[in-house]
Amino acid sequence: MTLSAAKPKTPPPLPIAAHKGDAGRMLCIAGSETMPGAAVLILRAALQAGIGLVQLAVFDKNLIHAVCPAVPEAVYLDLSRSKDLIAGRLPTQIEGRKDHVRVVGPGLGQGGRTDELVRRLVTTSFSGPLVLDADGLNVIGDMPEVLAGFAGQMVLTPHPGEAARLMGVAAIATSDEGRIECAKAIAHAAGGLCILKGYHTVVTDGEQVFVSQTGNPGMASAGSGDTLCGILGAYLASVVLFGSADWTFFDAACSAVHTHGLAGDLAAAKLGQRALTASAIISHLAEAQQQLAHEPGR
């Protein structure tokens, strides 16, 4: 095991003549009638983290009307009339898309179309990074065998309860050492990355390990994980576009976690931990990224 003690790297700058496609294309499948805020937070965080184009795919057309006023920069994809999942196929609107990253799960709900969609997404020929969070993870907890069919970079982002379900245990260890071993086991099973959220969030590919030193208890509130997903999606897309030995998927995941925590710390310093919200984290994301980019030695 290699435990990274260095500060995470930052995403590479865009070329001077870059267009929005060069900043990454992200497909987000999140939100529902009762949880539209999950989609709003992911989209806003991804845009603040530098994604060039983000598209939200929804099963409920009313969700577009709920989310669009809050995130007018996003593009929307209506899956409400698709019969493909009923027929056991990935919706034609998704099949063959040229996304750089896909983020699936937050606020989707469980059962029916969600289960079938996740099953199809992890068995498609998409070769980019796929982030599974929240309800996306809950589906995988019931069908861990589907992970073996994914062709791209799998990224799982469980909190301790979701991690326990993935591991098939009642609860995971609370010590740093125990949490690291749990995250490594999940990463190995997924053949990808695991980001085990919580105090001292753990990032691992099964071999390399990073333990975050940013973040605070005020971030233990609804929507904080959705915000991380948006940042993570934007940074992973930059690896697809500009990846090298100095900027890998592991580097991007470490950077996203570190930046998310720093934005939360900056927000808490101004608002206090009790007043901290996911929206406040996003509001301080630009400052966090600027601070990290201008640190000595970068």
CSV table of C-alpha atoms in Angstrom, one decimal, residues 22 32 41 44 51 80 95 101 103 127 135 142 148 150-151 154 181 184 193 233 243 249 251-253 297:
chain,number,residue,atom,x,y,z
A,22,ASP,CA,-12.4,20.7,-24.5
A,32,SER,CA,-36.5,12.8,-8.9
A,41,LEU,CA,-26.3,20.6,-6.7
A,44,ARG,CA,-23.9,23.6,-10.2
A,51,ILE,CA,-17.0,21.2,-16.8
A,80,SER,CA,-39.8,9.9,-19.8
A,95,GLU,CA,-26.4,4.6,-26.2
A,101,VAL,CA,-17.8,11.1,-17.8
A,103,VAL,CA,-22.5,10.5,-12.9
A,127,SER,CA,-15.1,3.4,-21.8
A,135,ASP,CA,-29.2,5.1,-5.2
A,142,ASP,CA,-28.1,-5.9,-4.7
A,148,ALA,CA,-17.4,-7.2,-13.8
A,150,PHE,CA,-18.0,-2.5,-17.1
A,151,ALA,CA,-15.5,-1.5,-19.7
A,154,MET,CA,-15.6,2.6,-12.2
A,181,GLU,CA,-9.0,-1.6,4.4
A,184,LYS,CA,-9.4,-1.0,-0.6
A,193,LEU,CA,-11.7,3.7,-7.4
A,233,GLY,CA,-17.2,14.5,-12.5
A,243,GLY,CA,-4.6,12.7,-18.6
A,249,PHE,CA,-8.0,9.2,-12.3
A,251,ASP,CA,-5.1,12.2,-8.9
A,252,ALA,CA,-8.4,13.7,-10.0
A,253,ALA,CA,-10.4,11.8,-7.3
A,297,GLY,CA,5.3,24.9,-5.4
